[in-house]
mmCIF file of C-alpha atoms in Angstrom:
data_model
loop_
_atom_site.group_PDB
_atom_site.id
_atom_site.type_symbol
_atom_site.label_atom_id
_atom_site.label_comp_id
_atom_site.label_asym_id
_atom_site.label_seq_id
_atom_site.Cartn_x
_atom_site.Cartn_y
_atom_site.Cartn_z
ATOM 1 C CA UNK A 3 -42.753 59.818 49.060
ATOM 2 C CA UNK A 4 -41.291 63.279 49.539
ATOM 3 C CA UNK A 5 -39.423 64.062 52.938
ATOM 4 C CA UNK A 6 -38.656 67.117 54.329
ATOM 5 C CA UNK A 7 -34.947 68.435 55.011
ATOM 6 C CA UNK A 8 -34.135 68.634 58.419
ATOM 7 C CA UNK A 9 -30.986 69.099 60.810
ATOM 8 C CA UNK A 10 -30.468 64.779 60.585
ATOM 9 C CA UNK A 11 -30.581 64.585 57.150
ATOM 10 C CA UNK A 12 -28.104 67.242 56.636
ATOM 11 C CA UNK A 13 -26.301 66.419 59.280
ATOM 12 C CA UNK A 14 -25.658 62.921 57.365
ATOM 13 C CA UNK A 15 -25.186 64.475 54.449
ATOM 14 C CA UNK A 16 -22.482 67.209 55.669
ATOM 15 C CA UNK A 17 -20.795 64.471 57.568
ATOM 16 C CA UNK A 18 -20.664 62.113 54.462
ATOM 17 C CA UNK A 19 -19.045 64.964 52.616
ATOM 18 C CA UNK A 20 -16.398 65.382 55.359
ATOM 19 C CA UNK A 21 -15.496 61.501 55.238
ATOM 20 C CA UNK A 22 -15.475 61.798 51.230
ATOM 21 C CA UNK A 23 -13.466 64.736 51.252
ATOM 22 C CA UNK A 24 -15.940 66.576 49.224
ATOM 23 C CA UNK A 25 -15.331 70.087 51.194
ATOM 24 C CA UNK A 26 -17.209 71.958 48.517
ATOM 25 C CA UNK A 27 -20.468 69.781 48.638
ATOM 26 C CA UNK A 28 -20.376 69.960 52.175
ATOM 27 C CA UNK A 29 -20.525 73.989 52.055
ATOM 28 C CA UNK A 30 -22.983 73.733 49.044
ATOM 29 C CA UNK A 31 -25.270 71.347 51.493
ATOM 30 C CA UNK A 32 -24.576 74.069 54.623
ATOM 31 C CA UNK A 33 -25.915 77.006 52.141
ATOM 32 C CA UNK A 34 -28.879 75.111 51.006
ATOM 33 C CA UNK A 35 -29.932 74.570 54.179
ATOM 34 C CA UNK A 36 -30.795 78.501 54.574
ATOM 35 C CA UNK A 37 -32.869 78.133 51.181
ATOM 36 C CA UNK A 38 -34.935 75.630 53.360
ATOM 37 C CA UNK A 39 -35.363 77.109 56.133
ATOM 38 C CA UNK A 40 -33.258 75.083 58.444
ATOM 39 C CA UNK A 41 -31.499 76.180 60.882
ATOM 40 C CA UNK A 42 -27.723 74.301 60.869
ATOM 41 C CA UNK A 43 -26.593 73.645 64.554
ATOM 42 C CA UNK A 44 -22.587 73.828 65.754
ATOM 43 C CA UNK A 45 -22.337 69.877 64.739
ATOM 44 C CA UNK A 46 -23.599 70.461 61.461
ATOM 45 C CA UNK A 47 -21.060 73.743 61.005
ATOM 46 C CA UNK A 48 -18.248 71.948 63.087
ATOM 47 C CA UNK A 49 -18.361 68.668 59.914
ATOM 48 C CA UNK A 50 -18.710 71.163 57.446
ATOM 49 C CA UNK A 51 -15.358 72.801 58.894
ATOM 50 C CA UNK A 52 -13.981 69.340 59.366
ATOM 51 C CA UNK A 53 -14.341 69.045 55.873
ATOM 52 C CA UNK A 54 -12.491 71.686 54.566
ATOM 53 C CA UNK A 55 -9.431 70.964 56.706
ATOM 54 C CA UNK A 56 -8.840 67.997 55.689
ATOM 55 C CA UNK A 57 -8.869 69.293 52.118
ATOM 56 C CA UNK A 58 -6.222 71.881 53.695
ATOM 57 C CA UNK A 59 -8.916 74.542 52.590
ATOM 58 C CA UNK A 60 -8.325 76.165 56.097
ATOM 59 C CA UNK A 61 -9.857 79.357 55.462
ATOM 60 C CA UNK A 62 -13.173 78.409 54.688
ATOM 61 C CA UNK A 63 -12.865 76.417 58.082
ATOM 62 C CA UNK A 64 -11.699 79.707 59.999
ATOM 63 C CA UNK A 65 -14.855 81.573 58.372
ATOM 64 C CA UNK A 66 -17.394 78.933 59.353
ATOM 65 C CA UNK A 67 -16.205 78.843 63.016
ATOM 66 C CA UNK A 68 -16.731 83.143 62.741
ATOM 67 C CA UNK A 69 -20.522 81.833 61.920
ATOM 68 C CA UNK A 70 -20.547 80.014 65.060
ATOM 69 C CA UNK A 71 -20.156 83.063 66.731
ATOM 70 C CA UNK A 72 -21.993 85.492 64.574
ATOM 71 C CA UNK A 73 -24.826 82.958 64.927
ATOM 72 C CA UNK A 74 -24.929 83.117 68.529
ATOM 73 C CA UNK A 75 -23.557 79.048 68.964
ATOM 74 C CA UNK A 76 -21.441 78.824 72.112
ATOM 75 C CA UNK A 77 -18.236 76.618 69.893
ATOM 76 C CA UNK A 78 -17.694 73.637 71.729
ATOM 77 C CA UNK A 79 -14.444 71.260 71.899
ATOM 78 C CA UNK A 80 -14.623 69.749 68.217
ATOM 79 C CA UNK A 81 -15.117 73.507 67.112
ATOM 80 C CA UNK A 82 -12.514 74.359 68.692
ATOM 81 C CA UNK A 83 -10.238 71.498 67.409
ATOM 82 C CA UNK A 84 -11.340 71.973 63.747
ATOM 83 C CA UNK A 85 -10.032 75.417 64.239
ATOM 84 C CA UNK A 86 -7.055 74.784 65.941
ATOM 85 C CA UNK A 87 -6.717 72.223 63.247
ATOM 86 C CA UNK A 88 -7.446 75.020 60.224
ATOM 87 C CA UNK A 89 -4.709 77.106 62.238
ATOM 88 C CA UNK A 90 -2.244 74.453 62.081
ATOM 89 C CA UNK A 91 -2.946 73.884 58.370
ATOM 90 C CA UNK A 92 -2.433 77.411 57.516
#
């Protein structure tokens, strides 16, 4: 039984990371997602910035909110307070 990647399973992945503290898989998961073709939404980016806060890597946090942007994603109020929290950290 093969399944295909999509933005839930992902999503569950990235946010898994974020709980675990495992910052770096959840970027890892976030890059693979280009390699198959799927598109990551502002939930997906805004756990994956989540993530590396709380591992007080604020910087990648910063640069992953500058994706929102770059990709066109309006940030929304947990975008915002990932950032303000990568802000604080820094």
């Amino acid at each position: 039984l093969a399944l295909d990647p999509n933005c839930s399973s992902y999503g569950s992945a990235i946010a898994a990371c974020k709980w675990g503290r495992h910052w770096q898989q959840a970027l890892s998961l976030l890059h693979e997602m280009q390699r198959f073709v799927v598109k990551p939404n502002s939930i997906i980016i805004t756990a994956a910035m989540g993530a590396c806060v709380d591992a007080q890597y604020w910087r990648f946090a910063l640069a992953l909110h500058q994706n929102l942007d770059a990709a066109g994603m309006v940030p929304d109020l947990l975008s915002h307070t990932a950032t303000i929290s990568a802000c604080a950290a820094g």
